[in-house]
CSV table of C-alpha atoms in Angstrom, one decimal:
chain,number,residue,atom,x,y,z
A,1,MET,CA,2.9,29.6,-90.6
A,2,ALA,CA,6.3,28.7,-89.1
A,3,ASP,CA,7.4,25.0,-89.3
A,4,GLN,CA,7.1,23.8,-85.8
A,5,GLN,CA,9.8,21.2,-86.5
A,6,GLN,CA,12.3,23.9,-87.2
A,7,PRO,CA,14.1,25.4,-84.2
A,8,THR,CA,14.1,29.1,-83.2
A,9,VAL,CA,17.8,30.0,-83.4
A,10,TRP,CA,19.9,32.8,-81.9
A,11,VAL,CA,23.5,33.1,-83.1
A,12,ASP,CA,26.1,35.5,-81.7
A,13,GLY,CA,23.6,38.1,-80.6
A,14,ARG,CA,20.6,37.9,-83.0
A,15,VAL,CA,17.6,35.7,-83.6
A,16,LEU,CA,17.6,34.4,-87.2
A,17,ASP,CA,14.5,35.1,-89.3
A,18,ASP,CA,15.0,31.8,-91.0
A,19,PRO,CA,16.7,29.0,-89.0
A,20,ARG,CA,18.1,27.6,-92.3
A,21,GLU,CA,20.1,30.7,-92.9
A,22,PRO,CA,23.8,29.9,-93.3
A,23,VAL,CA,25.6,31.5,-90.4
A,24,ILE,CA,28.3,29.0,-89.3
A,25,ARG,CA,31.5,29.2,-91.3
A,26,VAL,CA,32.8,26.0,-92.9
A,27,ASP,CA,36.1,26.5,-91.0
A,28,ASP,CA,34.4,26.8,-87.6
A,29,HIS,CA,36.3,24.4,-85.3
A,30,GLY,CA,33.1,23.0,-83.9
A,31,PHE,CA,32.1,21.9,-87.5
A,32,THR,CA,35.5,20.7,-88.6
A,33,VAL,CA,36.7,18.8,-85.5
A,34,GLY,CA,33.9,18.9,-82.9
A,35,ASP,CA,35.8,21.5,-80.8
A,36,GLY,CA,32.8,22.7,-78.8
A,37,VAL,CA,30.6,22.1,-75.8
A,38,PHE,CA,26.9,22.2,-75.3
A,39,GLU,CA,24.0,22.0,-72.9
A,40,ALA,CA,20.4,20.6,-73.5
A,41,VAL,CA,17.9,22.3,-71.2
A,42,LYS,CA,14.3,21.2,-70.6
A,43,VAL,CA,11.6,23.9,-71.1
A,44,VAL,CA,8.3,23.6,-69.4
A,45,ASP,CA,5.5,26.1,-70.1
A,46,GLY,CA,8.1,28.5,-71.6
A,47,VAL,CA,10.5,28.4,-68.6
A,48,PRO,CA,13.9,26.6,-68.7
A,49,PHE,CA,14.5,24.1,-65.9
A,50,ALA,CA,17.6,24.2,-63.8
A,51,LEU,CA,19.2,26.8,-66.1
A,52,THR,CA,21.8,27.9,-63.6
A,53,ARG,CA,23.1,24.4,-63.0
A,54,HIS,CA,23.3,23.9,-66.8
A,55,LEU,CA,25.3,27.1,-67.2
A,56,ARG,CA,27.7,26.1,-64.5
A,57,ARG,CA,28.3,22.8,-66.2
A,58,LEU,CA,28.7,24.5,-69.6
A,59,GLU,CA,31.4,26.6,-68.0
A,60,ARG,CA,33.1,23.5,-66.5
A,61,SER,CA,33.0,21.8,-69.9
A,62,ALA,CA,34.4,24.8,-71.7
A,63,ALA,CA,37.3,25.1,-69.2
A,64,GLY,CA,38.0,21.4,-69.5
A,65,LEU,CA,38.2,21.8,-73.3
A,66,GLY,CA,40.5,24.8,-73.0
A,67,LEU,CA,37.9,27.3,-74.4
A,68,PRO,CA,37.6,30.9,-73.2
A,69,PRO,CA,35.2,31.5,-70.3
A,70,VAL,CA,31.6,31.4,-71.4
A,71,ASP,CA,29.8,34.7,-71.5
A,72,GLU,CA,26.9,33.8,-69.2
A,73,ASP,CA,25.1,37.1,-69.7
A,74,ALA,CA,25.1,36.6,-73.5
A,75,VAL,CA,23.8,33.0,-73.1
A,76,ARG,CA,21.0,34.2,-70.8
A,77,ARG,CA,20.1,36.9,-73.4
A,78,GLY,CA,20.0,34.4,-76.1
A,79,VAL,CA,17.8,32.1,-74.0
A,80,ALA,CA,15.4,34.9,-73.2
A,81,GLU,CA,15.2,36.1,-76.8
A,82,VAL,CA,14.4,32.6,-78.3
A,83,LEU,CA,11.8,31.9,-75.6
A,84,GLU,CA,10.2,35.3,-76.1
A,85,ARG,CA,10.0,34.6,-79.8
A,86,ARG,CA,8.6,31.1,-79.3
A,87,HIS,CA,6.5,29.8,-76.5
A,88,LEU,CA,7.1,26.1,-75.7
A,89,PRO,CA,4.7,24.1,-73.6
A,90,PHE,CA,7.3,21.4,-73.5
A,91,GLY,CA,10.6,21.8,-75.3
A,92,ARG,CA,14.4,21.8,-75.3
A,93,LEU,CA,17.0,24.4,-75.5
A,94,ARG,CA,20.3,23.6,-77.1
A,95,ILE,CA,23.1,26.0,-76.0
A,96,THR,CA,26.3,25.4,-78.0
A,97,VAL,CA,29.7,27.1,-77.7
A,98,THR,CA,32.5,26.3,-80.2
A,99,ALA,CA,36.1,27.5,-80.6
A,100,GLY,CA,35.1,29.6,-83.6
A,101,PRO,CA,36.8,29.8,-87.0
A,102,ALA,CA,40.2,28.2,-87.1
A,103,PRO,CA,42.8,26.8,-89.6
A,104,MET,CA,41.9,23.4,-91.0
A,105,GLY,CA,43.3,20.8,-88.6
A,106,SER,CA,43.3,20.3,-84.9
A,107,GLY,CA,45.0,23.5,-83.9
A,108,ARG,CA,42.9,26.5,-82.9
A,109,GLY,CA,42.9,29.9,-84.3
A,110,ASP,CA,42.5,33.2,-82.5
A,111,ALA,CA,38.9,34.0,-83.5
A,112,SER,CA,36.1,34.5,-80.9
A,113,PRO,CA,34.0,31.6,-79.9
A,114,THR,CA,30.7,30.9,-81.7
A,115,LEU,CA,27.6,31.0,-79.5
A,116,VAL,CA,24.3,29.4,-80.5
A,117,VAL,CA,21.0,29.1,-78.6
A,118,ALA,CA,18.3,27.0,-80.3
A,119,ALA,CA,14.8,26.2,-79.0
A,120,VAL,CA,12.6,23.5,-80.4
A,121,GLU,CA,9.5,21.5,-79.3
A,122,ALA,CA,10.2,18.1,-77.8
A,123,GLN,CA,8.5,14.9,-76.8
A,124,GLN,CA,8.8,13.8,-73.2
A,125,ARG,CA,10.0,10.2,-72.8
A,126,THR,CA,7.2,8.1,-71.4
A,127,GLY,CA,6.8,4.4,-70.7
A,128,ARG,CA,9.6,2.1,-69.9
A,129,ALA,CA,12.9,1.8,-71.8
A,130,SER,CA,14.8,-1.0,-73.4
A,131,VAL,CA,18.6,-0.8,-73.3
A,132,VAL,CA,21.5,-2.8,-74.4
A,133,THR,CA,25.1,-2.7,-73.3
A,134,VAL,CA,27.6,-2.0,-76.0
A,135,PRO,CA,31.1,-3.6,-76.7
A,136,TRP,CA,32.9,-0.3,-76.8
A,137,PRO,CA,34.1,1.2,-73.4
A,138,ARG,CA,34.1,4.8,-72.3
A,139,ASN,CA,37.7,6.0,-71.6
A,140,GLU,CA,37.4,7.4,-68.0
A,141,ARG,CA,41.0,8.5,-68.2
A,142,GLY,CA,40.7,10.5,-71.5
A,143,ALA,CA,41.2,14.2,-71.9
A,144,VAL,CA,37.5,15.0,-72.3
A,145,ALA,CA,36.1,12.4,-69.9
A,146,GLY,CA,33.0,13.7,-68.2
A,147,LEU,CA,32.8,16.8,-70.4
A,148,LYS,CA,29.7,17.6,-72.5
A,149,THR,CA,31.4,18.1,-75.8
A,150,THR,CA,30.0,18.2,-79.3
A,151,SER,CA,32.1,15.2,-80.3
A,152,TYR,CA,29.2,12.7,-80.3
A,153,ALA,CA,30.1,10.2,-82.9
A,154,GLU,CA,30.7,7.4,-80.3
A,155,ASN,CA,27.1,7.9,-79.1
A,156,VAL,CA,25.7,7.9,-82.7
A,157,VAL,CA,27.4,4.5,-83.3
A,158,ALA,CA,26.2,3.1,-80.0
A,159,LEU,CA,22.6,4.2,-80.5
A,160,ALA,CA,22.6,2.6,-84.0
A,161,TYR,CA,23.8,-0.6,-82.4
A,162,ALA,CA,21.0,-0.4,-79.8
A,163,ALA,CA,18.4,0.3,-82.5
A,164,GLU,CA,19.4,-2.7,-84.5
A,165,ARG,CA,18.7,-4.8,-81.3
A,166,GLY,CA,15.3,-3.2,-80.7
A,167,ALA,CA,16.5,-0.9,-77.9
A,168,GLU,CA,16.3,2.9,-77.5
A,169,GLU,CA,19.4,3.5,-75.4
A,170,ALA,CA,22.9,2.1,-75.2
A,171,VAL,CA,24.8,1.7,-72.0
A,172,PHE,CA,28.6,1.9,-71.8
A,173,GLY,CA,31.0,0.3,-69.4
A,174,ASN,CA,34.5,1.9,-68.9
A,175,LEU,CA,38.0,0.7,-69.3
A,176,ALA,CA,38.0,-0.6,-65.8
A,177,GLY,CA,34.9,-2.7,-66.7
A,178,HIS,CA,32.6,-0.7,-64.5
A,179,LEU,CA,29.2,0.6,-65.3
A,180,CYS,CA,29.5,4.1,-66.7
A,181,GLU,CA,26.5,5.7,-68.5
A,182,GLY,CA,24.1,5.8,-71.5
A,183,THR,CA,24.6,7.8,-74.6
A,184,GLY,CA,22.5,10.6,-73.3
A,185,SER,CA,21.5,9.4,-69.8
A,186,ASN,CA,22.8,8.5,-66.5
A,187,VAL,CA,22.1,5.0,-65.0
A,188,PHE,CA,20.6,4.3,-61.6
A,189,TYR,CA,20.0,0.8,-60.2
A,190,VAL,CA,18.9,-0.9,-57.0
A,191,VAL,CA,20.8,-3.6,-55.2
A,192,ASP,CA,19.5,-5.0,-51.8
A,193,GLY,CA,17.0,-2.2,-51.8
A,194,GLU,CA,19.6,0.6,-52.1
A,195,LEU,CA,19.6,3.1,-54.9
A,196,ARG,CA,23.0,3.4,-56.5
A,197,THR,CA,24.6,5.2,-59.5
A,198,PRO,CA,28.2,5.3,-60.8
A,199,THR,CA,30.6,7.9,-59.4
A,200,LEU,CA,31.9,10.7,-61.6
A,201,ALA,CA,35.3,9.0,-61.6
A,202,SER,CA,33.7,6.4,-63.8
A,203,GLY,CA,33.9,8.9,-66.7
A,204,CYS,CA,30.2,9.5,-66.8
A,205,LEU,CA,28.7,12.9,-67.5
A,206,ALA,CA,27.8,14.9,-64.4
A,207,GLY,CA,24.1,15.0,-65.4
A,208,ILE,CA,21.9,17.7,-64.0
A,209,THR,CA,19.1,15.3,-63.5
A,210,ARG,CA,21.6,12.9,-61.9
A,211,GLU,CA,22.9,15.6,-59.6
A,212,LEU,CA,19.4,16.5,-58.4
A,213,LEU,CA,18.4,12.9,-57.9
A,214,VAL,CA,21.5,12.2,-55.8
A,215,GLU,CA,20.6,15.3,-53.7
A,216,TRP,CA,16.9,14.6,-53.4
A,217,CYS,CA,16.8,10.8,-53.2
A,218,GLY,CA,20.1,10.0,-51.4
A,219,ALA,CA,21.4,7.6,-54.1
A,220,ARG,CA,24.8,6.1,-53.2
A,221,GLU,CA,27.6,6.8,-55.7
A,222,VAL,CA,29.7,3.7,-56.2
A,223,ASP,CA,31.6,2.0,-59.1
A,224,GLU,CA,30.7,-1.6,-59.7
A,225,PRO,CA,31.3,-4.0,-62.7
A,226,LEU,CA,28.9,-3.5,-65.6
A,227,VAL,CA,27.4,-7.0,-64.9
A,228,VAL,CA,25.8,-5.5,-61.8
A,229,LEU,CA,22.8,-4.7,-64.1
A,230,SER,CA,22.2,-8.4,-64.6
A,231,ARG,CA,21.4,-8.8,-60.9
A,232,ALA,CA,19.9,-5.4,-60.1
A,233,GLU,CA,16.4,-5.4,-58.7
A,234,GLU,CA,15.5,-2.2,-60.6
A,235,VAL,CA,17.2,0.0,-63.2
A,236,PHE,CA,16.2,3.4,-64.4
A,237,LEU,CA,17.6,6.1,-66.7
A,238,ALA,CA,17.8,9.8,-65.8
A,239,SER,CA,18.2,12.7,-68.2
A,240,THR,CA,16.9,16.1,-69.2
A,241,THR,CA,13.9,14.8,-71.2
A,242,ARG,CA,13.5,11.5,-69.4
A,243,ASP,CA,13.5,12.7,-65.8
A,244,VAL,CA,13.1,9.2,-64.2
A,245,GLN,CA,12.5,6.5,-66.9
A,246,PRO,CA,12.2,2.9,-65.7
A,247,VAL,CA,14.0,0.2,-67.6
A,248,ALA,CA,12.0,-2.8,-68.7
A,249,ARG,CA,14.8,-4.7,-70.4
A,250,CYS,CA,18.6,-4.6,-70.4
A,251,ASP,CA,20.1,-7.1,-72.8
A,252,ASP,CA,18.5,-10.5,-71.8
A,253,ARG,CA,17.3,-9.3,-68.4
A,254,GLU,CA,13.7,-8.2,-68.0
A,255,TRP,CA,11.7,-6.6,-65.2
A,256,ASP,CA,8.0,-7.2,-65.1
A,257,ASP,CA,7.0,-4.0,-63.4
A,258,VAL,CA,8.3,-0.7,-62.1
A,259,GLY,CA,9.9,-1.3,-58.7
A,260,PRO,CA,9.2,0.6,-55.5
A,261,VAL,CA,12.5,2.5,-55.4
A,262,THR,CA,12.1,3.7,-58.9
A,263,ARG,CA,8.5,4.8,-58.2
A,264,ALA,CA,9.6,6.7,-55.1
A,265,ALA,CA,12.3,8.4,-57.1
A,266,ALA,CA,9.9,9.5,-59.8
A,267,GLU,CA,7.4,10.8,-57.2
A,268,THR,CA,10.1,12.7,-55.4
A,269,TRP,CA,11.3,14.2,-58.8
A,270,ARG,CA,7.8,15.4,-59.7
A,271,ALA,CA,7.2,17.0,-56.3
A,272,ARG,CA,10.6,18.7,-56.1
A,273,GLU,CA,10.7,19.8,-59.7
A,274,ALA,CA,7.4,21.6,-59.2
A,275,GLU,CA,8.7,23.6,-56.3
A,276,HIS,CA,11.1,25.8,-58.3
A,277,PRO,CA,12.2,26.1,-62.0
A,278,ASP,CA,15.8,26.8,-61.1
A,279,PRO,CA,16.7,24.5,-58.1
């Protein structure tokens, strides 16, 4: 019987018989310097959600990093093959594109990109979240600001910081001192009854869940100081596996219950998500 904790993996055109099979070279630029981009896609009852939007963002991230155009047909084949091999009632696809093998160092070689699609079971986030703000800013003016790259060390450090303080997510400000994003989530908040979220100019990732919530719920995109969370009436996180997750605590601020704007956003999300798997 297959280990359900192990992913089903497709690499450069074939599904691996054993996901532990060594297939990525030690000189792959994604491994040596984090030169790659990726997408995490929710799977519900064997069907990927909003795959087209995720692939568009994958292409934008690759272009921003200077990688060759992503072979969308190949990605879709990989997705179909792993999901045919493994039915997921609820799961996650990880689509990764790296620059491929290259000389040791920052410079790229002339090899073809490495393309990996992996599918694994996942747990949907439930309940309310506790978050902390971290002392390290996002650089909204950096070369990879807003791109979904495989360089996640900053997020690893921030999540460890949050865990040490009893929280499950860390929230960044940016160099301007404005609210930016979580390590793997976008942040929405309510002031004077109005739903708001940072603009993409803040350096935050253009989250797919964020994008749909802005379209479906009419959230206003605005940049405000990070301390706005201390006076917000409601706060929630949005991401691929969170959907709309209310925040119960942010640093020393607590909310007794889920607010009406958050409830309405969650209800709208559930209704609209059910209408079509690829909105």
